[in-house]
Short mmCIF file of C-alpha atoms in Angstrom, two decimals:
data_model
loop_
_atom_site.label_atom_id
_atom_site.label_comp_id
_atom_site.label_asym_id
_atom_site.label_seq_id
_atom_site.Cartn_x
_atom_site.Cartn_y
_atom_site.Cartn_z
CA MET C 14 25.65 -118.17 -46.41
CA GLN C 15 23.13 -116.59 -44.06
CA SER C 16 20.46 -114.95 -46.21
CA LYS C 17 19.54 -111.31 -45.68
CA LEU C 18 16.38 -110.28 -43.85
CA VAL C 19 14.11 -108.28 -46.15
CA GLY C 20 11.83 -105.63 -44.70
CA VAL C 21 8.63 -105.04 -46.64
CA LEU C 22 7.09 -101.55 -46.43
CA GLY C 23 3.56 -102.77 -47.02
CA GLY C 24 -0.07 -101.84 -46.81
CA VAL C 25 0.03 -99.72 -49.96
CA GLY C 26 -2.23 -101.53 -50.71
CA PRO C 27 -2.69 -104.41 -48.26
CA MET C 28 -3.63 -107.05 -50.86
CA ALA C 29 -0.72 -106.17 -53.15
CA THR C 30 1.59 -106.67 -50.16
CA VAL C 31 0.26 -110.19 -49.63
CA TYR C 32 0.56 -110.98 -53.34
CA PHE C 33 4.13 -109.76 -53.23
CA GLU C 34 4.92 -112.17 -50.39
CA GLN C 35 3.18 -115.01 -52.24
CA MET C 36 5.13 -114.27 -55.44
CA VAL C 37 8.39 -114.27 -53.51
CA LEU C 38 7.57 -117.71 -52.07
CA GLU C 39 6.43 -119.13 -55.41
CA LEU C 40 9.48 -117.82 -57.27
CA THR C 41 12.02 -119.11 -54.71
CA GLU C 42 13.74 -122.45 -55.27
CA ALA C 43 12.82 -124.24 -52.03
CA SER C 44 11.96 -127.80 -51.10
CA CYS C 45 11.27 -127.07 -47.42
CA ASP C 46 10.31 -124.11 -45.22
CA GLN C 47 13.86 -123.31 -44.19
CA GLU C 48 15.05 -122.66 -47.77
CA HIS C 49 12.73 -119.65 -48.06
CA LEU C 50 13.60 -116.00 -47.34
CA ASN C 51 12.98 -114.41 -43.98
CA MET C 52 10.67 -111.42 -44.45
CA LEU C 53 9.50 -108.85 -41.94
CA VAL C 54 6.37 -107.33 -43.41
CA TYR C 55 4.59 -104.26 -42.08
CA ASN C 56 1.20 -104.45 -43.77
CA HIS C 57 0.31 -100.93 -42.64
CA ALA C 58 -3.14 -100.47 -44.16
CA ALA C 59 -3.83 -97.16 -42.42
CA ILE C 60 -1.21 -95.20 -44.44
CA PRO C 61 -3.00 -92.28 -46.13
CA ASP C 62 -3.88 -92.77 -49.81
CA ARG C 63 -0.88 -91.96 -51.99
CA THR C 64 -2.71 -90.88 -55.13
CA ALA C 65 -5.19 -88.63 -53.26
CA PHE C 66 -2.21 -86.77 -51.80
CA LEU C 67 -0.28 -86.51 -55.08
CA LEU C 68 -3.38 -85.17 -56.88
CA GLY C 69 -3.89 -82.57 -54.14
CA GLU C 70 -7.22 -84.11 -53.09
CA SER C 71 -5.92 -84.76 -49.56
CA LYS C 72 -3.46 -82.90 -47.33
CA ARG C 73 -2.49 -86.12 -45.51
CA SER C 74 0.96 -87.11 -46.73
CA PRO C 75 1.86 -90.81 -46.61
CA LEU C 76 5.58 -89.95 -46.47
CA PHE C 77 6.03 -89.66 -42.71
CA ASP C 78 4.32 -92.97 -41.97
CA MET C 79 6.42 -94.71 -44.61
CA ALA C 80 9.68 -93.14 -43.35
CA GLN C 81 8.84 -94.18 -39.76
CA ASP C 82 7.95 -97.70 -40.92
CA ALA C 83 11.28 -97.92 -42.74
CA GLN C 84 13.12 -96.89 -39.56
CA MET C 85 11.17 -99.39 -37.47
CA LEU C 86 12.00 -102.23 -39.91
CA ALA C 87 15.67 -101.21 -39.93
CA ARG C 88 15.77 -101.14 -36.11
CA ALA C 89 14.15 -104.59 -36.05
CA GLY C 90 17.16 -105.95 -37.94
CA CYS C 91 16.26 -105.82 -41.65
CA ASP C 92 19.19 -105.81 -44.06
CA PHE C 93 17.33 -104.14 -46.92
CA LEU C 94 13.87 -102.83 -47.72
CA VAL C 95 11.36 -103.12 -50.53
CA LEU C 96 8.20 -101.09 -51.14
CA PRO C 97 5.69 -103.02 -53.26
CA CYS C 98 3.85 -99.92 -54.54
CA ASN C 99 4.69 -97.92 -57.65
CA THR C 100 2.83 -94.73 -56.67
CA ALA C 101 4.71 -94.49 -53.37
CA HIS C 102 8.01 -94.52 -55.26
CA PHE C 103 7.54 -90.82 -55.84
CA PHE C 104 8.84 -90.69 -52.24
CA HIS C 105 11.63 -93.24 -52.79
CA GLU C 106 14.54 -90.85 -52.27
CA HIS C 107 13.03 -89.41 -49.08
CA ILE C 108 12.37 -92.83 -47.55
CA GLN C 109 15.86 -93.99 -48.57
CA ASN C 110 17.32 -90.96 -46.84
CA ALA C 111 15.54 -91.91 -43.61
CA VAL C 112 17.48 -95.18 -43.21
CA SER C 113 21.00 -96.49 -43.71
CA ILE C 114 19.97 -99.79 -45.33
CA PRO C 115 19.14 -100.01 -49.08
CA LEU C 116 15.58 -99.59 -50.36
CA LEU C 117 15.21 -101.36 -53.71
CA ASN C 118 13.47 -99.35 -56.44
CA ILE C 119 10.54 -101.07 -58.20
CA ILE C 120 10.46 -98.48 -61.01
CA GLU C 121 14.15 -98.89 -61.85
CA GLU C 122 13.98 -102.68 -61.71
CA THR C 123 10.93 -102.72 -64.01
CA VAL C 124 12.42 -100.30 -66.54
CA LYS C 125 15.62 -102.40 -66.55
CA VAL C 126 13.58 -105.50 -67.48
CA CYS C 127 11.93 -103.57 -70.34
CA ALA C 128 15.35 -102.38 -71.56
CA ALA C 129 16.78 -105.91 -71.39
CA ARG C 130 13.89 -107.10 -73.56
CA GLY C 131 14.78 -104.50 -76.20
CA ALA C 132 11.70 -102.33 -75.64
CA ARG C 133 11.84 -98.71 -76.80
CA ARG C 134 8.39 -97.35 -75.99
CA ILE C 135 6.79 -98.43 -72.70
CA GLY C 136 3.06 -98.12 -72.11
CA VAL C 137 2.56 -97.53 -68.38
CA LEU C 138 -0.70 -98.58 -66.70
CA ALA C 139 -0.64 -96.94 -63.29
CA THR C 140 -2.53 -94.75 -60.84
CA ALA C 141 -3.19 -91.08 -61.59
CA GLY C 142 -0.64 -90.40 -58.84
CA THR C 143 2.11 -92.21 -60.76
CA VAL C 144 1.02 -90.59 -64.03
CA VAL C 145 0.94 -87.01 -62.71
CA THR C 146 4.37 -87.36 -61.07
CA ASP C 147 5.76 -89.09 -64.22
CA THR C 148 7.75 -91.47 -62.03
CA TYR C 149 8.24 -93.92 -64.92
CA GLY C 150 9.20 -91.17 -67.39
CA LEU C 151 11.99 -89.89 -65.13
CA VAL C 152 13.56 -93.34 -64.80
CA SER C 153 12.92 -94.43 -68.42
CA ARG C 154 14.81 -91.45 -69.84
CA ARG C 155 17.89 -92.47 -67.85
CA PHE C 156 17.76 -95.82 -69.65
CA GLY C 157 17.12 -94.23 -73.08
CA LEU C 158 13.52 -95.43 -73.22
CA GLU C 159 10.28 -93.55 -73.76
CA SER C 160 7.32 -93.93 -71.35
CA VAL C 161 3.78 -93.11 -72.39
CA TYR C 162 0.53 -93.13 -70.44
CA PRO C 163 -3.04 -93.88 -71.56
CA ASP C 164 -5.36 -91.17 -72.92
CA ALA C 165 -7.72 -89.57 -70.38
CA ALA C 166 -10.66 -91.93 -71.01
CA THR C 167 -8.47 -95.05 -70.70
CA GLN C 168 -6.76 -93.66 -67.59
CA LYS C 169 -10.22 -93.27 -66.03
CA GLN C 170 -10.83 -96.99 -66.68
CA VAL C 171 -7.47 -97.87 -65.12
CA MET C 172 -8.41 -95.94 -61.97
CA ALA C 173 -11.85 -97.61 -61.85
CA VAL C 174 -10.20 -101.06 -61.98
CA ILE C 175 -7.74 -100.14 -59.20
CA TYR C 176 -10.01 -98.25 -56.79
CA ASP C 177 -13.61 -99.39 -57.44
CA ARG C 178 -12.72 -103.04 -57.91
CA ILE C 179 -9.45 -104.39 -56.56
CA LYS C 180 -9.05 -102.13 -53.51
CA ALA C 181 -12.81 -102.58 -52.83
CA GLY C 182 -12.52 -106.40 -52.97
CA LYS C 183 -14.62 -106.72 -56.16
CA PRO C 184 -13.84 -108.85 -59.23
CA VAL C 185 -12.25 -107.61 -62.47
CA ARG C 186 -12.90 -109.28 -65.83
CA ALA C 187 -10.13 -110.51 -68.14
CA LYS C 188 -11.79 -108.58 -71.00
CA GLU C 189 -11.34 -105.27 -69.17
CA MET C 190 -7.65 -105.91 -68.56
CA ALA C 191 -7.09 -107.08 -72.17
CA ALA C 192 -8.81 -103.90 -73.46
CA LEU C 193 -6.31 -101.78 -71.51
CA TYR C 194 -3.39 -103.72 -72.96
CA ALA C 195 -4.83 -103.43 -76.50
CA ARG C 196 -5.15 -99.67 -76.09
CA MET C 197 -1.43 -99.34 -75.31
CA ARG C 198 -0.47 -101.56 -78.27
CA GLU C 199 -2.52 -99.30 -80.57
CA ASP C 200 -0.28 -96.51 -79.29
CA ASP C 201 2.79 -98.41 -80.61
CA CYS C 202 4.04 -99.58 -77.22
CA ASP C 203 6.37 -102.58 -77.45
CA ALA C 204 6.19 -103.26 -73.70
CA ILE C 205 3.26 -102.72 -71.36
CA VAL C 206 4.13 -102.12 -67.72
CA LEU C 207 1.77 -103.04 -64.93
CA GLY C 208 2.92 -100.00 -63.00
CA CYS C 209 0.48 -100.41 -60.13
CA THR C 210 0.69 -103.44 -57.89
CA GLU C 211 -3.11 -103.68 -57.73
CA LEU C 212 -3.11 -104.35 -61.50
CA SER C 213 -0.55 -107.10 -60.85
CA VAL C 214 -3.07 -108.71 -58.50
CA ALA C 215 -5.78 -108.73 -61.21
CA HIS C 216 -3.37 -109.88 -63.97
CA ARG C 217 -2.29 -112.79 -61.83
CA ASP C 218 -5.75 -113.76 -60.54
CA LEU C 219 -7.02 -113.87 -64.13
CA GLU C 220 -3.94 -115.84 -65.30
CA LEU C 221 -3.26 -113.42 -68.17
CA GLN C 222 0.53 -113.94 -68.26
CA ALA C 223 0.75 -116.47 -71.11
CA ALA C 224 -1.64 -114.61 -73.43
CA HIS C 225 0.15 -111.26 -73.01
CA PRO C 226 3.93 -111.82 -73.14
CA ASP C 227 4.56 -108.10 -73.80
CA VAL C 228 3.26 -107.25 -70.31
CA VAL C 229 5.97 -106.59 -67.69
CA ASP C 230 4.67 -106.91 -64.15
CA SER C 231 6.37 -104.54 -61.71
CA LEU C 232 5.37 -106.63 -58.68
CA GLU C 233 6.82 -109.84 -60.13
CA THR C 234 9.97 -107.97 -61.15
CA LEU C 235 10.43 -106.71 -57.58
CA ALA C 236 9.78 -110.21 -56.19
CA ARG C 237 12.52 -111.70 -58.40
CA ARG C 238 15.00 -108.97 -57.49
CA THR C 239 14.18 -109.39 -53.79
CA ILE C 240 14.95 -113.12 -53.89
CA GLU C 241 18.30 -112.53 -55.61
CA TYR C 242 19.22 -109.64 -53.32
CA ALA C 243 18.41 -111.71 -50.23
CA GLY C 244 20.84 -114.36 -51.43
CA LYS C 245 18.26 -117.02 -52.28
CA LYS C 246 17.80 -118.96 -55.52
CA LEU C 247 15.13 -118.24 -58.14
CA ARG C 248 13.00 -121.25 -59.05
CA ALA C 249 13.88 -122.44 -62.57
CA GLY C 250 11.44 -121.80 -65.43
CA MET L 3 -11.61 -96.26 -32.58
CA GLN L 4 -7.97 -96.90 -33.44
CA SER L 5 -7.65 -100.59 -34.31
CA LYS L 6 -5.05 -102.78 -32.62
CA LEU L 7 -1.82 -103.74 -34.34
CA VAL L 8 -1.59 -107.52 -34.73
CA GLY L 9 1.80 -109.22 -34.73
CA VAL L 10 1.99 -112.41 -36.75
CA LEU L 11 4.53 -115.02 -35.63
CA GLY L 12 4.99 -116.46 -39.09
CA GLY L 13 7.16 -118.66 -41.23
CA VAL L 14 5.79 -121.87 -39.76
CA GLY L 15 5.28 -122.48 -42.66
CA PRO L 16 5.91 -119.46 -44.90
CA MET L 17 3.03 -120.12 -47.32
CA ALA L 18 0.50 -120.67 -44.53
CA THR L 19 1.51 -117.29 -43.12
CA VAL L 20 0.74 -115.59 -46.42
CA TYR L 21 -2.59 -117.45 -46.70
CA PHE L 22 -3.43 -116.29 -43.22
CA GLU L 23 -2.81 -112.66 -44.20
CA GLN L 24 -4.87 -113.12 -47.36
CA MET L 25 -7.75 -114.66 -45.38
CA VAL L 26 -7.69 -111.76 -42.93
CA LEU L 27 -7.95 -109.28 -45.81
CA GLU L 28 -10.70 -111.23 -47.58
CA LEU L 29 -12.76 -111.67 -44.41
CA THR L 30 -12.54 -107.99 -43.36
CA GLU L 31 -15.36 -105.61 -44.26
CA ALA L 32 -13.41 -102.93 -46.14
CA SER L 33 -14.12 -100.72 -49.13
CA CYS L 34 -10.68 -99.06 -49.18
CA ASP L 35 -7.12 -99.78 -47.98
CA GLN L 36 -7.48 -97.79 -44.77
CA GLU L 37 -10.36 -99.92 -43.44
CA HIS L 38 -8.09 -102.97 -43.22
CA LEU L 39 -6.11 -104.15 -40.17
CA ASN L 40 -2.52 -103.16 -39.61
CA MET L 41 -0.40 -106.32 -39.40
CA LEU L 42 3.27 -106.73 -38.61
CA VAL L 43 4.26 -110.11 -39.96
CA TYR L 44 7.54 -111.87 -39.32
CA ASN L 45 7.63 -114.54 -41.99
CA HIS L 46 10.60 -116.26 -40.37
CA ALA L 47 11.16 -119.23 -42.66
CA ALA L 48 14.41 -120.32 -41.03
CA ILE L 49 12.74 -121.44 -37.76
CA PRO L 50 13.69 -125.12 -37.20
CA ASP L 51 11.03 -127.67 -38.15
CA ARG L 52 8.50 -128.08 -35.35
CA THR L 53 7.46 -131.65 -36.02
CA ALA L 54 11.04 -132.93 -36.43
CA PHE L 55 11.82 -131.55 -32.96
CA LEU L 56 8.64 -132.90 -31.32
CA LEU L 57 9.26 -136.36 -32.79
CA GLY L 58 12.84 -136.31 -31.48
CA GLU L 59 14.28 -136.40 -35.01
CA SER L 60 16.09 -133.10 -34.46
CA LYS L 61 17.65 -131.46 -31.41
CA ARG L 62 17.03 -127.94 -32.79
CA SER L 63 14.13 -126.46 -30.82
CA PRO L 64 12.00 -123.84 -32.55
CA LEU L 65 10.95 -122.38 -29.17
CA PHE L 66 13.74 -119.87 -28.67
CA ASP L 67 13.37 -118.35 -32.14
CA MET L 68 9.61 -118.04 -31.66
CA ALA L 69 9.94 -116.48 -28.19
CA GLN L 70 12.49 -113.96 -29.53
CA ASP L 71 10.26 -113.16 -32.49
CA ALA L 72 7.35 -112.57 -30.10
CA GLN L 73 9.48 -110.16 -28.07
CA MET L 74 10.65 -108.33 -31.19
CA LEU L 75 7.04 -107.91 -32.40
CA ALA L 76 5.96 -106.68 -28.95
CA ARG L 77 8.84 -104.16 -28.86
CA ALA L 78 7.86 -102.95 -32.34
CA GLY L 79 4.47 -101.95 -30.94
CA CYS L 80 2.13 -104.89 -31.52
CA ASP L 81 -0.96 -105.02 -29.27
CA PHE L 82 -1.49 -108.77 -29.58
CA LEU L 83 0.03 -111.76 -31.35
CA VAL L 84 -1.16 -114.68 -33.42
CA LEU L 85 0.74 -117.80 -34.46
CA PRO L 86 -0.75 -119.35 -37.62
CA CYS L 87 0.61 -122.86 -36.96
CA ASN L 88 -1.10 -125.63 -35.01
CA THR L 89 2.01 -127.71 -34.34
CA ALA L 90 3.83 -124.76 -32.77
CA HIS L 91 0.98 -124.33 -30.27
CA PHE L 92 2.58 -127.05 -28.21
CA PHE L 93 4.82 -124.12 -27.15
CA HIS L 94 1.93 -121.64 -26.72
CA GLU L 95 2.29 -121.22 -22.98
CA HIS L 96 6.05 -120.69 -23.18
CA ILE L 97 5.78 -118.07 -25.93
CA GLN L 98 2.95 -116.36 -24.05
CA ASN L 99 5.15 -116.22 -20.95
CA ALA L 100 7.89 -114.44 -22.94
CA VAL L 101 5.72 -111.36 -23.63
CA SER L 102 3.18 -109.19 -21.82
CA ILE L 103 0.75 -108.90 -24.77
CA PRO L 104 -1.83 -111.63 -25.50
CA LEU L 105 -1.06 -114.49 -27.90
CA LEU L 106 -4.33 -115.86 -29.32
CA ASN L 107 -4.64 -119.66 -29.32
CA ILE L 108 -5.56 -121.28 -32.66
CA ILE L 109 -6.38 -124.62 -31.01
CA GLU L 110 -8.79 -123.12 -28.47
CA GLU L 111 -10.51 -120.96 -31.08
CA THR L 112 -10.95 -123.95 -33.40
CA VAL L 113 -12.29 -126.25 -30.68
CA LYS L 114 -14.72 -123.48 -29.65
CA VAL L 115 -16.09 -123.33 -33.21
CA CYS L 116 -16.58 -127.12 -33.18
CA ALA L 117 -18.37 -126.91 -29.81
CA ALA L 118 -20.61 -124.07 -31.04
CA ARG L 119 -21.60 -126.25 -34.00
CA GLY L 120 -22.68 -129.01 -31.60
CA ALA L 121 -19.88 -131.40 -32.51
CA ARG L 122 -18.98 -134.16 -30.06
CA ARG L 123 -16.24 -136.11 -31.76
CA ILE L 124 -13.61 -134.15 -33.69
CA GLY L 125 -11.42 -135.79 -36.29
CA VAL L 126 -8.11 -133.95 -36.32
CA LEU L 127 -5.98 -133.87 -39.46
CA ALA L 128 -2.60 -132.53 -38.36
CA THR L 129 1.14 -133.11 -38.38
CA ALA L 130 2.67 -136.01 -36.47
CA GLY L 131 4.01 -133.32 -34.10
CA THR L 132 0.49 -132.19 -33.20
CA VAL L 133 -0.70 -135.80 -32.94
CA VAL L 134 2.13 -137.00 -30.68
CA THR L 135 1.71 -134.01 -28.31
CA ASP L 136 -2.10 -134.41 -28.37
CA THR L 137 -2.49 -130.63 -28.46
CA TYR L 138 -6.10 -130.90 -29.66
CA GLY L 139 -7.01 -133.59 -27.13
CA LEU L 140 -5.85 -131.46 -24.21
CA VAL L 141 -8.00 -128.51 -25.27
CA SER L 142 -11.00 -130.58 -26.45
CA ARG L 143 -11.38 -132.26 -23.07
CA ARG L 144 -11.70 -128.85 -21.43
CA PHE L 145 -14.69 -128.19 -23.69
CA GLY L 146 -16.22 -131.64 -23.14
CA LEU L 147 -15.36 -132.84 -26.64
CA GLU L 148 -13.47 -135.86 -27.86
CA SER L 149 -10.58 -135.56 -30.33
CA VAL L 150 -9.45 -138.46 -32.47
CA TYR L 151 -6.61 -138.79 -34.95
CA PRO L 152 -6.30 -140.88 -38.14
CA ASP L 153 -5.00 -144.46 -38.09
CA ALA L 154 -1.29 -144.91 -38.85
CA ALA L 155 -1.67 -145.42 -42.61
CA THR L 156 -3.92 -142.37 -43.00
CA GLN L 157 -1.62 -140.26 -40.82
CA LYS L 158 1.22 -141.18 -43.19
CA GLN L 159 -0.85 -139.81 -46.07
CA VAL L 160 -1.55 -136.61 -44.13
CA MET L 161 2.18 -136.11 -43.58
CA ALA L 162 2.92 -136.80 -47.28
CA VAL L 163 0.40 -134.11 -48.29
CA ILE L 164 1.90 -131.59 -45.85
CA TYR L 165 5.62 -132.22 -46.34
CA ASP L 166 6.11 -133.78 -49.79
CA ARG L 167 3.56 -131.58 -51.52
CA ILE L 168 2.52 -128.28 -49.93
CA LYS L 169 5.77 -127.38 -48.18
CA ALA L 170 7.67 -128.54 -51.29
CA GLY L 171 5.54 -126.34 -53.59
CA LYS L 172 3.88 -129.29 -55.35
CA PRO L 173 0.15 -129.70 -56.16
CA VAL L 174 -2.34 -131.74 -54.12
CA ARG L 175 -5.44 -133.31 -55.70
CA ALA L 176 -8.98 -132.73 -54.39
CA LYS L 177 -9.46 -136.52 -54.38
CA GLU L 178 -6.64 -136.98 -51.87
CA MET L 179 -8.06 -134.37 -49.51
CA ALA L 180 -11.60 -135.80 -49.83
CA ALA L 181 -10.26 -139.29 -49.04
CA LEU L 182 -8.79 -137.99 -45.78
CA TYR L 183 -12.12 -136.37 -44.82
CA ALA L 184 -14.04 -139.57 -45.70
CA ARG L 185 -11.71 -141.60 -43.50
CA MET L 186 -12.55 -139.43 -40.46
CA ARG L 187 -16.29 -139.62 -41.19
CA GLU L 188 -16.02 -143.42 -41.24
CA ASP L 189 -14.62 -143.06 -37.73
CA ASP L 190 -17.88 -141.32 -36.64
CA CYS L 191 -16.43 -137.81 -36.47
CA ASP L 192 -19.09 -135.10 -36.69
CA ALA L 193 -16.53 -132.37 -37.30
CA ILE L 194 -13.24 -132.59 -39.16
CA VAL L 195 -10.57 -130.12 -38.14
CA LEU L 196 -7.90 -128.94 -40.54
CA GLY L 197 -5.42 -128.84 -37.68
CA CYS L 198 -2.43 -127.92 -39.81
CA THR L 199 -2.33 -124.63 -41.65
CA GLU L 200 -0.72 -126.30 -44.67
CA LEU L 201 -3.89 -128.37 -45.09
CA SER L 202 -5.87 -125.11 -44.96
CA VAL L 203 -3.83 -123.91 -47.93
CA ALA L 204 -4.72 -127.03 -49.98
CA HIS L 205 -8.40 -126.98 -48.89
CA ARG L 206 -8.70 -123.38 -49.99
CA ASP L 207 -6.73 -123.71 -53.25
CA LEU L 208 -8.95 -126.63 -54.26
CA GLU L 209 -12.13 -124.75 -53.22
CA LEU L 210 -13.38 -127.65 -51.11
CA GLN L 211 -15.34 -125.54 -48.58
CA ALA L 212 -18.84 -125.86 -50.07
CA ALA L 213 -18.64 -129.63 -50.65
CA HIS L 214 -17.41 -130.37 -47.11
CA PRO L 215 -19.39 -128.26 -44.61
CA ASP L 216 -18.30 -130.48 -41.70
CA VAL L 217 -14.70 -129.33 -42.13
CA VAL L 218 -13.54 -126.64 -39.66
CA ASP L 219 -10.49 -124.78 -40.88
CA SER L 220 -8.20 -123.69 -38.05
CA LEU L 221 -6.50 -121.01 -40.19
CA GLU L 222 -9.81 -119.41 -41.20
CA THR L 223 -11.00 -119.57 -37.59
CA LEU L 224 -7.89 -117.73 -36.43
CA ALA L 225 -8.29 -115.15 -39.22
CA ARG L 226 -11.88 -114.38 -38.13
CA ARG L 227 -10.89 -114.11 -34.48
CA THR L 228 -7.95 -111.84 -35.37
CA ILE L 229 -10.21 -109.40 -37.22
CA GLU L 230 -12.64 -109.21 -34.30
CA TYR L 231 -9.86 -108.91 -31.73
CA ALA L 232 -8.21 -106.10 -33.71
CA GLY L 233 -11.48 -104.16 -33.59
CA LYS L 234 -12.34 -104.49 -37.29
CA LYS L 235 -15.54 -105.74 -38.90
CA LEU L 236 -16.04 -109.19 -40.43
CA ARG L 237 -17.31 -109.14 -44.01
CA ALA L 238 -20.93 -110.33 -44.14
CA GLY L 239 -21.71 -113.80 -45.56
#
């Protein structure tokens, strides 16, 4: 079977896009180049900041760029699209409406993984843009789950990690990430969602996966779903 | 100034393409997403193996796929192209002739760096496809430099590292890489070129840069040139 060409609506942010591609490659069962997926990736860094728009701090909407990018990728021959950014999923329906090929939904896929693990109360670590639009809450309720967000002080720390460190190319310490996870556990969360792909980058760089099995990484979840949807095999283990 | 959109002819191999993107991001001076380059990347994994064709082991030429990909990227609005694969540069002129936008040349850029460092005799670690076509020799002579390749036994080790390990998703040891570098130094090389982007991946993963300052990485060289050519700033240091 010919595998499907995946179009990646990227650049939101640029490093998370590259990590997404790397995860897809690492999670694919392949012993040579040709067994990997074909991906057409628009790492469009110039797209206006999503959270600044959603918080009303900027009038520049990222929607039109993303809808145009989706159309360009569809015209170029992509069979389906993915958008490795949680915050931008506030616009999911609008981008989906701009094209006739499917756009996978990172929020839905992540909530489904939490549900399959038997979670009931999800602690969502995400940008202020995702929090204010309650993107996870809307989807969680459809699956009978509850989504909660950090208190204001913790949310400020989450934003500092995302914007002042990862997006600025500066290091994050494992202790800082672990403190965020601990805070959500204190709030009785039985699953912690990395609901911002920049946090996925830090989690992975610091190799925190084994020590925090209750953490569900939205970027990894989307990578796995992308491989399956493209018709390729997931690497065992 | 609006920066130029770079088109990446990728998939040869898929992991080297992702490392190239990552290098570009890491080497760009940027404090937020929007200061990064815009890149349109076709990670086209299904392209037939370059070395197998050049060695006459396969009749399936990668040229037509690469020329079509170049045209697709040009139509999508790219201002210039890069091809993060040394072996495929045997076809550079043909791909360049298929489009009206520039295709940077990884071999030329790498040889220029060696020349600027005052090197006279370059030891080239590359695929058998690059060796048999003498792609580095042709360019080196234009710059008054000499290119040499490993002896047959060492070349076999180079190919094992590239095909049986990196392309197959298996680990390489620092000792193996260092042994290849030592072999070229014994042959009086004053610069050692990582003339296969898969070797760049291993060199970088193993953090061998500081211990081997005489090694010139073709992938990193192309990443730096891409940033400059796109009109963005190189990160200091």
